[in-house]
Short mmCIF file of C-alpha atoms and ligand atoms in Angstrom, two decimals:
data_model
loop_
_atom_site.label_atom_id
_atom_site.label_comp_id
_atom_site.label_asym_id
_atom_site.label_seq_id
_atom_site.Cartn_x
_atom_site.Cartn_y
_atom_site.Cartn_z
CA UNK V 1 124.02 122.23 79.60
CA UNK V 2 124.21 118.93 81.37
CA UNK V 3 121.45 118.14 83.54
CA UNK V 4 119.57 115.02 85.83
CA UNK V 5 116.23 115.09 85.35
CA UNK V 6 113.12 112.10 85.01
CA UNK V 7 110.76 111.99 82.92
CA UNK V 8 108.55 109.45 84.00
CA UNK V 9 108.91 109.47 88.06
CA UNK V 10 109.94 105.56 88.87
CA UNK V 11 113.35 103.62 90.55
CA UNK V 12 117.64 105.00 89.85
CA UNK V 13 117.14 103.75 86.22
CA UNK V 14 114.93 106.76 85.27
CA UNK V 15 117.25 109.19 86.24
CA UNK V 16 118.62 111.08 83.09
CA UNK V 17 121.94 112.41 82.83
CA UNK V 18 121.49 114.58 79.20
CA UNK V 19 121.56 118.34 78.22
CA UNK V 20 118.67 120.51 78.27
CA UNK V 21 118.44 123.97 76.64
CA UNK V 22 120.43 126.34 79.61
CA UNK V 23 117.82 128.69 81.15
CA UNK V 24 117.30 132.15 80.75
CA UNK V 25 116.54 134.09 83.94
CA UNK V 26 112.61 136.03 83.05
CA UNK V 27 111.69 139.01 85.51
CA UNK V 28 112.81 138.53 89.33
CA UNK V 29 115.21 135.79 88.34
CA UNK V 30 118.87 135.02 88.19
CA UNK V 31 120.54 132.42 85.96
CA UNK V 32 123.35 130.62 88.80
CA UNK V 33 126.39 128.91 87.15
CA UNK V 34 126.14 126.07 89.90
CA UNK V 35 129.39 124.64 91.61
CA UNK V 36 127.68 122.33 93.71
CA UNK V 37 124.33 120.83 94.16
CA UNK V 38 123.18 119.37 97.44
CA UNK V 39 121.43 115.87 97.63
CA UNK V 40 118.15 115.51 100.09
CA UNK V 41 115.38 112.95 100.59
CA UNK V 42 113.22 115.47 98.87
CA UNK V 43 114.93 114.96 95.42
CA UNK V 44 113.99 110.69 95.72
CA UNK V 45 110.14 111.73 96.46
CA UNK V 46 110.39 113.86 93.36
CA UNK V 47 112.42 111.30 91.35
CA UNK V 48 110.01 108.52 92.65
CA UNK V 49 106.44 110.58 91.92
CA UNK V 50 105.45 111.03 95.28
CA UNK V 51 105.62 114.42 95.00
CA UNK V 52 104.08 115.39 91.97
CA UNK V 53 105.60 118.09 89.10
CA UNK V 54 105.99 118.13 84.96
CA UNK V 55 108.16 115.81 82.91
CA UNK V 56 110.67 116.58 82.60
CA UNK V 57 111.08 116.72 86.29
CA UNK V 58 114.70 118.45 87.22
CA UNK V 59 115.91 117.26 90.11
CA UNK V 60 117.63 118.95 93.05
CA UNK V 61 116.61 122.19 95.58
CA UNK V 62 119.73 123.39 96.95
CA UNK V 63 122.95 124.54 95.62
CA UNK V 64 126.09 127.19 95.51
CA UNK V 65 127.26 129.24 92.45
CA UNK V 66 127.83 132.35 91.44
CA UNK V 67 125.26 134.76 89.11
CA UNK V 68 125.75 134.72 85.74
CA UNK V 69 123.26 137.45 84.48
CA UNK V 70 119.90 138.61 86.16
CA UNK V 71 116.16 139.11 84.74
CA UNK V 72 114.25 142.32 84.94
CA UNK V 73 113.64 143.89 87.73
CA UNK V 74 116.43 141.89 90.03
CA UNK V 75 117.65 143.86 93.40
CA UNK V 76 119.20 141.45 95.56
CA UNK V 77 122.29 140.19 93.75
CA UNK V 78 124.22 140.92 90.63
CA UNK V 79 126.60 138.64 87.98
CA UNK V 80 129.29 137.59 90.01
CA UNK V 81 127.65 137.72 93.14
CA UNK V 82 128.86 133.84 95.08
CA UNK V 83 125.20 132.72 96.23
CA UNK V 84 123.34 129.60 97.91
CA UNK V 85 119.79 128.84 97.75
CA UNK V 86 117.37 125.73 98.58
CA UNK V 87 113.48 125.32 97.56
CA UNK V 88 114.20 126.06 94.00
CA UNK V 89 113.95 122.55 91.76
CA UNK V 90 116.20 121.53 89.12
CA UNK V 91 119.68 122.25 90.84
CA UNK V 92 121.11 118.70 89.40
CA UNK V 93 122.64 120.76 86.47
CA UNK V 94 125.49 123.13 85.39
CA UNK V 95 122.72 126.28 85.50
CA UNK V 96 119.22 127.12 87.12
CA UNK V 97 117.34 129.93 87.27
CA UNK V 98 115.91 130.84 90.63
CA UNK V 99 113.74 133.62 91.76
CA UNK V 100 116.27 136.32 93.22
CA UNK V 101 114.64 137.06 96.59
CA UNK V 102 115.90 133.28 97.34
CA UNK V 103 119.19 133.59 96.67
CA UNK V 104 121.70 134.40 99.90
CA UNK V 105 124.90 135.74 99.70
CA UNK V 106 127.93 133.29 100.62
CA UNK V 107 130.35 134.82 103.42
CA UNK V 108 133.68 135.70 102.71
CA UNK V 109 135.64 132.61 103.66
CA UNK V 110 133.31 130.01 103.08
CA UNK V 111 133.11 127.08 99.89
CA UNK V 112 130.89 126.41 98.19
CA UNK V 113 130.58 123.22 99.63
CA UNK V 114 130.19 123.72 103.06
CA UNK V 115 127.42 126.68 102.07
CA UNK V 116 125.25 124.02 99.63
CA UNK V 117 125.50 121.63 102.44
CA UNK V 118 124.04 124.35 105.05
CA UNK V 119 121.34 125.41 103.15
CA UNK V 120 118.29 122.79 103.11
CA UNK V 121 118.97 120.52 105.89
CA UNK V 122 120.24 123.68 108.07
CA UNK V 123 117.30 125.85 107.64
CA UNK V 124 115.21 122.80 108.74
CA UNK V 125 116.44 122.24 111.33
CA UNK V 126 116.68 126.20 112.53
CA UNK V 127 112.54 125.92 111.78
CA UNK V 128 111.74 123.14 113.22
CA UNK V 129 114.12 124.25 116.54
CA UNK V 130 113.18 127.79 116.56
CA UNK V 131 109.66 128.13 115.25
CA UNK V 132 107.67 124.97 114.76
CA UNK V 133 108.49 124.29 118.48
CA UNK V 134 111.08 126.81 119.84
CA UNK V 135 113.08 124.28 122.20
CA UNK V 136 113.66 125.84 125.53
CA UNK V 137 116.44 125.06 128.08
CA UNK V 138 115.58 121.84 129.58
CA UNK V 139 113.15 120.55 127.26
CA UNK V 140 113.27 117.26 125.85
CA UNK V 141 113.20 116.10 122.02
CA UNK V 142 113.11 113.05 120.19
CA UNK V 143 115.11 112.94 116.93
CA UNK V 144 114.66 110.18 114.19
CA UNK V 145 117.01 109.56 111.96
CA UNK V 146 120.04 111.57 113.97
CA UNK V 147 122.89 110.91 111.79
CA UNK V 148 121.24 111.71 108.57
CA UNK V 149 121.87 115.02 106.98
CA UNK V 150 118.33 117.01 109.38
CA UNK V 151 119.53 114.88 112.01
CA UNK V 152 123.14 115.98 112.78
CA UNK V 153 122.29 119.64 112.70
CA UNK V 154 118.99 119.13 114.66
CA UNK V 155 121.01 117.62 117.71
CA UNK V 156 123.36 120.57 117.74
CA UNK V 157 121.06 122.76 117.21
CA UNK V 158 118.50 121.63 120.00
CA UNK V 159 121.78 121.33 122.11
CA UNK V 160 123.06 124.97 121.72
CA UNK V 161 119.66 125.66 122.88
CA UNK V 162 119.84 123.40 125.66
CA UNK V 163 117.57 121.02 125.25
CA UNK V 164 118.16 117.40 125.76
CA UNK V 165 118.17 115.08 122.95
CA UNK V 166 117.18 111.38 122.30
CA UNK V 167 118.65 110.63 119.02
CA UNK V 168 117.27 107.28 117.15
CA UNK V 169 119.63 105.75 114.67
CA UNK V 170 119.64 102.72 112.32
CA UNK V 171 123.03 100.99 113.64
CA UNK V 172 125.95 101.48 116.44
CA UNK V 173 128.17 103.49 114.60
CA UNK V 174 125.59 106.10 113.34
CA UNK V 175 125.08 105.94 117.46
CA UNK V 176 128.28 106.66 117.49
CA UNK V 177 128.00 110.03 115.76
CA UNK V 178 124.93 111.07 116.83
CA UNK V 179 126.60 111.09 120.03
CA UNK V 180 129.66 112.72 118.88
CA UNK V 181 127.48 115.64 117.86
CA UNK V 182 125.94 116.06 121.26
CA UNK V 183 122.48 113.61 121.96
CA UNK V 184 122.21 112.46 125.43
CA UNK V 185 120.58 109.22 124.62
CA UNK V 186 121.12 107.19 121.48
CA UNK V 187 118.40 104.54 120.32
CA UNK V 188 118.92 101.86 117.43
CA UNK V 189 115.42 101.80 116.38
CA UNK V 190 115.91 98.95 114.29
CA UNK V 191 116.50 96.52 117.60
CA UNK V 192 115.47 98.73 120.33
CA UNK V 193 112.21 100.24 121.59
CA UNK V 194 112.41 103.89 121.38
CA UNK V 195 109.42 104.36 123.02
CA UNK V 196 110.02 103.06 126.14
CA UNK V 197 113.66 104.76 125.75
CA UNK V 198 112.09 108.17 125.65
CA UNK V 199 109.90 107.08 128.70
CA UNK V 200 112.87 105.79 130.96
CA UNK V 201 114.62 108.82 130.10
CA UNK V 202 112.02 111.06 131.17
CA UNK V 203 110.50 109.43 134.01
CA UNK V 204 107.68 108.07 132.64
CA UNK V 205 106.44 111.46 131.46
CA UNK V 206 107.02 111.57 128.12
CA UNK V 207 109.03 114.02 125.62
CA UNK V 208 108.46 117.32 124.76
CA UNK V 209 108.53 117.61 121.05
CA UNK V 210 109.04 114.61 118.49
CA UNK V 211 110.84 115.32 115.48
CA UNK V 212 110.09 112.32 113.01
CA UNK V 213 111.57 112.22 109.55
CA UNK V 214 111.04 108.61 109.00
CA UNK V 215 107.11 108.59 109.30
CA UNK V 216 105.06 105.50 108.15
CA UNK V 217 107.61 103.23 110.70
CA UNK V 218 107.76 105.28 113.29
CA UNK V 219 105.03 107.69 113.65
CA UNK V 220 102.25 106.00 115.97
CA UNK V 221 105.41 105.23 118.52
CA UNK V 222 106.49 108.70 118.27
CA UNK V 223 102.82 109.73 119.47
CA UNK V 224 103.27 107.27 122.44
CA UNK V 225 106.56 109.06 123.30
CA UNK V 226 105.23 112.34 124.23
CA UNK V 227 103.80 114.16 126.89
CA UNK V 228 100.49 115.49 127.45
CA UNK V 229 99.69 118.31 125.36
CA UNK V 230 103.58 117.95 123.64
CA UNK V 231 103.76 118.66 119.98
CA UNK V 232 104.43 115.86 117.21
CA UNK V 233 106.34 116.98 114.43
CA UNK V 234 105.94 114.57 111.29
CA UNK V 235 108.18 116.61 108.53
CA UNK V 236 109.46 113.39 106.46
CA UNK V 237 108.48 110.59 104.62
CA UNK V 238 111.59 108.22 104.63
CA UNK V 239 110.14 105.00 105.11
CA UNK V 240 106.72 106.00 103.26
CA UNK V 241 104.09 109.01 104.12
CA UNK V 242 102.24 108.32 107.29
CA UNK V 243 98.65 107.22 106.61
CA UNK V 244 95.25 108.59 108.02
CA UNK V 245 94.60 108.96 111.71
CA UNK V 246 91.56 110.27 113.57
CA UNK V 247 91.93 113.46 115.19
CA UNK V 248 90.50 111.45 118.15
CA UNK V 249 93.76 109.79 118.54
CA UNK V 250 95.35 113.21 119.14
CA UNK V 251 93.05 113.58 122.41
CA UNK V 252 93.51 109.66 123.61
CA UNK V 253 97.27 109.59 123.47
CA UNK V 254 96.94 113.08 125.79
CA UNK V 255 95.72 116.18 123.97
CA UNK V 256 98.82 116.12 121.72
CA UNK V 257 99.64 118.84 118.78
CA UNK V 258 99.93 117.80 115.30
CA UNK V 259 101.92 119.36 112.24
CA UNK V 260 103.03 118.61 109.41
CA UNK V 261 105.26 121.42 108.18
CA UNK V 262 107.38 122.12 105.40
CA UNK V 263 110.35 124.81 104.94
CA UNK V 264 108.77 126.32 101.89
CA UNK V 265 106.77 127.79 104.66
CA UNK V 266 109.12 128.81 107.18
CA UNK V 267 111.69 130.03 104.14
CA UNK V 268 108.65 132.31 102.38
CA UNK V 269 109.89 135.21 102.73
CA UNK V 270 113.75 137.18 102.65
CA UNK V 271 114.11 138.46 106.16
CA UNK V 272 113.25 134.96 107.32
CA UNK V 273 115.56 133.15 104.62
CA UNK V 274 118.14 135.55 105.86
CA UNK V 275 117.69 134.80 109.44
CA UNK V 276 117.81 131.31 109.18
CA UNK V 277 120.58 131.21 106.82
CA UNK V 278 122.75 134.37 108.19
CA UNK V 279 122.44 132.29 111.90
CA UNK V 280 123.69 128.79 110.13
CA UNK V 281 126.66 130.60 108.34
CA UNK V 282 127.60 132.63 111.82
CA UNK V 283 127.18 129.07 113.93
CA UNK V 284 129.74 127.83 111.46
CA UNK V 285 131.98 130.36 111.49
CA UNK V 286 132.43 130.25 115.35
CA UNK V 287 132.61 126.85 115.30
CA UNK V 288 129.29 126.17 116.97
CA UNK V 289 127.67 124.48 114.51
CA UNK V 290 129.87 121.28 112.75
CA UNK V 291 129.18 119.81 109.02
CA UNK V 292 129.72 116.58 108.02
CA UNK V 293 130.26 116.08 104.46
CA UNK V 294 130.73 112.90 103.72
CA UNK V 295 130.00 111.95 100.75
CA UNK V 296 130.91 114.00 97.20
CA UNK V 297 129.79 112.70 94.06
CA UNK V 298 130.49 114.01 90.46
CA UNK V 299 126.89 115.01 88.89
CA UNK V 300 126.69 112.33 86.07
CA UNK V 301 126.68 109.94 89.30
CA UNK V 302 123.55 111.23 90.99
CA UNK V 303 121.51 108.00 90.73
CA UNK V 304 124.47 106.07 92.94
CA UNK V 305 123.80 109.59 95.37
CA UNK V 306 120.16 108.23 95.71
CA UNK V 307 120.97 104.52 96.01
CA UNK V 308 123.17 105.51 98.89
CA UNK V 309 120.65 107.84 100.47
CA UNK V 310 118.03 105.61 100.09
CA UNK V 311 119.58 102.49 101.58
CA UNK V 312 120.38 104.07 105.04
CA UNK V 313 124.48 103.66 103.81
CA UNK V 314 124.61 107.09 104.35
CA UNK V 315 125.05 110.10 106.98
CA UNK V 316 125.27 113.87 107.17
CA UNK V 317 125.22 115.25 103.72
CA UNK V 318 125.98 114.06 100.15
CA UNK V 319 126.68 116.32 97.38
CA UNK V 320 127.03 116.72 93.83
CA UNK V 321 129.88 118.32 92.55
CA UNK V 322 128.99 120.15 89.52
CA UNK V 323 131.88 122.17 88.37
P1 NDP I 1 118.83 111.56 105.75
O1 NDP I 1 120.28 111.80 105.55
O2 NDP I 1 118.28 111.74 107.11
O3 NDP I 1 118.49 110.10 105.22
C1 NDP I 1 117.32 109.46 105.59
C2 NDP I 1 117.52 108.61 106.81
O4 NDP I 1 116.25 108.15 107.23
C3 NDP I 1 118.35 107.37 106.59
O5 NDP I 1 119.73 107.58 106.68
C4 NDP I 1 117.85 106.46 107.70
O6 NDP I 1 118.60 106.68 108.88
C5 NDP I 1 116.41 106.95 107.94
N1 NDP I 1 115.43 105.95 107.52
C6 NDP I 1 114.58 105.30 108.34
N2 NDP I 1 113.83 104.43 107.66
C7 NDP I 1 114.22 104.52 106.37
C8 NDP I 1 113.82 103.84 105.19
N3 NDP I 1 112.86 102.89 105.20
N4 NDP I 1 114.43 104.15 104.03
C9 NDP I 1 115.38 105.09 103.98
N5 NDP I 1 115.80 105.77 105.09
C10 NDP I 1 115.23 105.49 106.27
O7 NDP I 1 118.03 112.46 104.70
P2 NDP I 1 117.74 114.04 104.74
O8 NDP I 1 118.51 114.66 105.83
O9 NDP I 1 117.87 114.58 103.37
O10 NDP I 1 116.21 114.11 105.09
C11 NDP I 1 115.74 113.56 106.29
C12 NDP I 1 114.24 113.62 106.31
O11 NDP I 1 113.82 114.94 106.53
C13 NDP I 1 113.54 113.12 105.05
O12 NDP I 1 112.39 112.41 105.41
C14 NDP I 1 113.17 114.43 104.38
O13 NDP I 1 112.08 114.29 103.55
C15 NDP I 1 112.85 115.28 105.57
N6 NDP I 1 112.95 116.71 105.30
C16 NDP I 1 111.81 117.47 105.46
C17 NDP I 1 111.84 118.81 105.29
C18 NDP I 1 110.63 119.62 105.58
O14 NDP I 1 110.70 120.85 105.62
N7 NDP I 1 109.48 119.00 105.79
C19 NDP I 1 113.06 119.50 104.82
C20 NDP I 1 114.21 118.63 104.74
C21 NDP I 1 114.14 117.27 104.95
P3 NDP I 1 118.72 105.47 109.97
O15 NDP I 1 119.43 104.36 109.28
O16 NDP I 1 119.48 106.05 111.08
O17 NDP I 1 117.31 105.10 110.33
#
């Protein structure tokens, strides 16, 4: 089967597009035919060794298919069964196997495309809105990177919820859309001072909850941009990881909160997976909940996927379209 994959973790030009034996699904797994493969800043940390697995390193955690065959022992779905998943590596190919319990079923009505793109980026942002900090009516959140693939769903997300949101973006028309998808206040971080944006905006208090994705650039400003005791979410690494702090910082800048989470962790387990999911795919199906998908690629092109990701061309979600 074709497949991209690295071997050694480095720049666009390590990226592989070759075959590789197809998988076999073992106990508790199912062999997916994929149709389409979702792109996320996950796959460059991967690609790039900043997040650290075997050569050869398949690339890609999120995708839509349909079962082939099952292992031993598999309950949840059966050959034929349509299915999307994320948090399971190597879905840059034509098959993967993935442990069953992760696999959701696709509504009736929906493509494959719009369920790959839902998966990753949508569960995030259902975590990070609805457990890492549940937003409550009239609370206020900063959002990095709004018009990226997180972003657009975090901003309607925190707005069905009624929050207000402050949406930083990297030029006007990413403002644009970030707007168009509900944020009160738009920011371009790259010539404006976000932090005193989310101060004027909340008289001088501060923010609620930050939601960074960029971290190195932005992370000590997104600490000045809260409130006392409001909770700093640093779930990204876009412009680089964040480096060291103090936890003495945390009580200077106002007896903040700290995390640092990830959706393995807030995906671990099925009745979670299918909350998070089952709530996305209902959203979308009354409308609620928009996707933008605006950028399909065909698989062997995955390394121009990354350029584009990587060089801020690009916003809402970019796919790979396998079969
Ligand atoms: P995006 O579509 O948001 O793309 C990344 C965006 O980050 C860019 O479009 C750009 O937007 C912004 N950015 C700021 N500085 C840089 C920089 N130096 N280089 C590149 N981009 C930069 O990607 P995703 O939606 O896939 O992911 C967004 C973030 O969320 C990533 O950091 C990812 O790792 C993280 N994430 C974390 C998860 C978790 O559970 N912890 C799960 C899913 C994603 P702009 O031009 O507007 O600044």
């Amino acid at each position: 089967m074709k497949a991209v994959f690295v071997n050694t973790p480095g720049g666009v030009d390590q990226l592989q597009y070759a075959d590789l034996p197809k998988p076999t699904p073992a106990k508790g797994q199912a062999l997916v035919k994929i149709a389409v493969s979702g792109v996320n800043f996950i796959d460059v940390y991967f690609r790039t060794g900043l997040y650290k697995a075997d050569a050869p390193i398949g690339l890609g955690m999120e995708a839509a298919g349909v079962v082939e065959a099952v292992g031993e022992g598999v309950t949840e779905v059966k050959p034929g069964d349509r299915v999307a998943y994320a948090m399971a590596r190597g879905s840059y190919a034509e098959y993967a196997v993935v442990p069953s319990w992760q696999l959701v079923p696709i509504p009736e009505g929906l493509d494959f495309e719009s369920a790959a793109a839902t998966m990753l980026q949508g569960m995030t942002a259902h975590y990070l809105t609805h457990s890492t900090w549940p937003l409550k009516a009239a609370e206020t959140c900063l959002v990095h990177a709004a018009a990226g693939g997180v972003g657009l769903l975090l901003v309607q997300i925190a707005k069905m919820l009624g929050a207000k949101v402050i949406a930083t973006v990297g030029s006007d028309e990413k403002a644009e859309l970030a707007k168009a998808h509900g944020a009160d206040l738009t920011v371009v971080y790259t010539r404006e001072d976000f932090q005193q944006a989310a101060r004027e905006f909340t008289g001088g208090k501060g923010v609620d909850v930050v939601y960074d994705s960029v971290g190195a650039s932005t992370f000590m400003k997104s600490l000045d941009s809260l409130r006392p005791r409001g909770l700093m979410v640093t779930f990204g690494n876009a412009s680089g990881p964040v480096p060291e702090i103090a936890p003495l910082v945390l009580n200077q800048k106002g007896s903040l909160f700290l995390t640092r989470p990830t959706l393995a962790h807030y995906a671990a387990t099925r009745d979670e997976l299918l909350w998070r999911s089952g709530d996305l795919f209902r959203w979308l199906g009354e409308g609620k909940l928009k996707l933008r998908i605006e950028h399909k690629y065909p698989l062997a092109s995955a390394a121009k996927a990354h350029t584009d990701l990587e060089s801020r061309k690009t916003t809402g979600k970019l796919l790979l379209l396998v079969d």
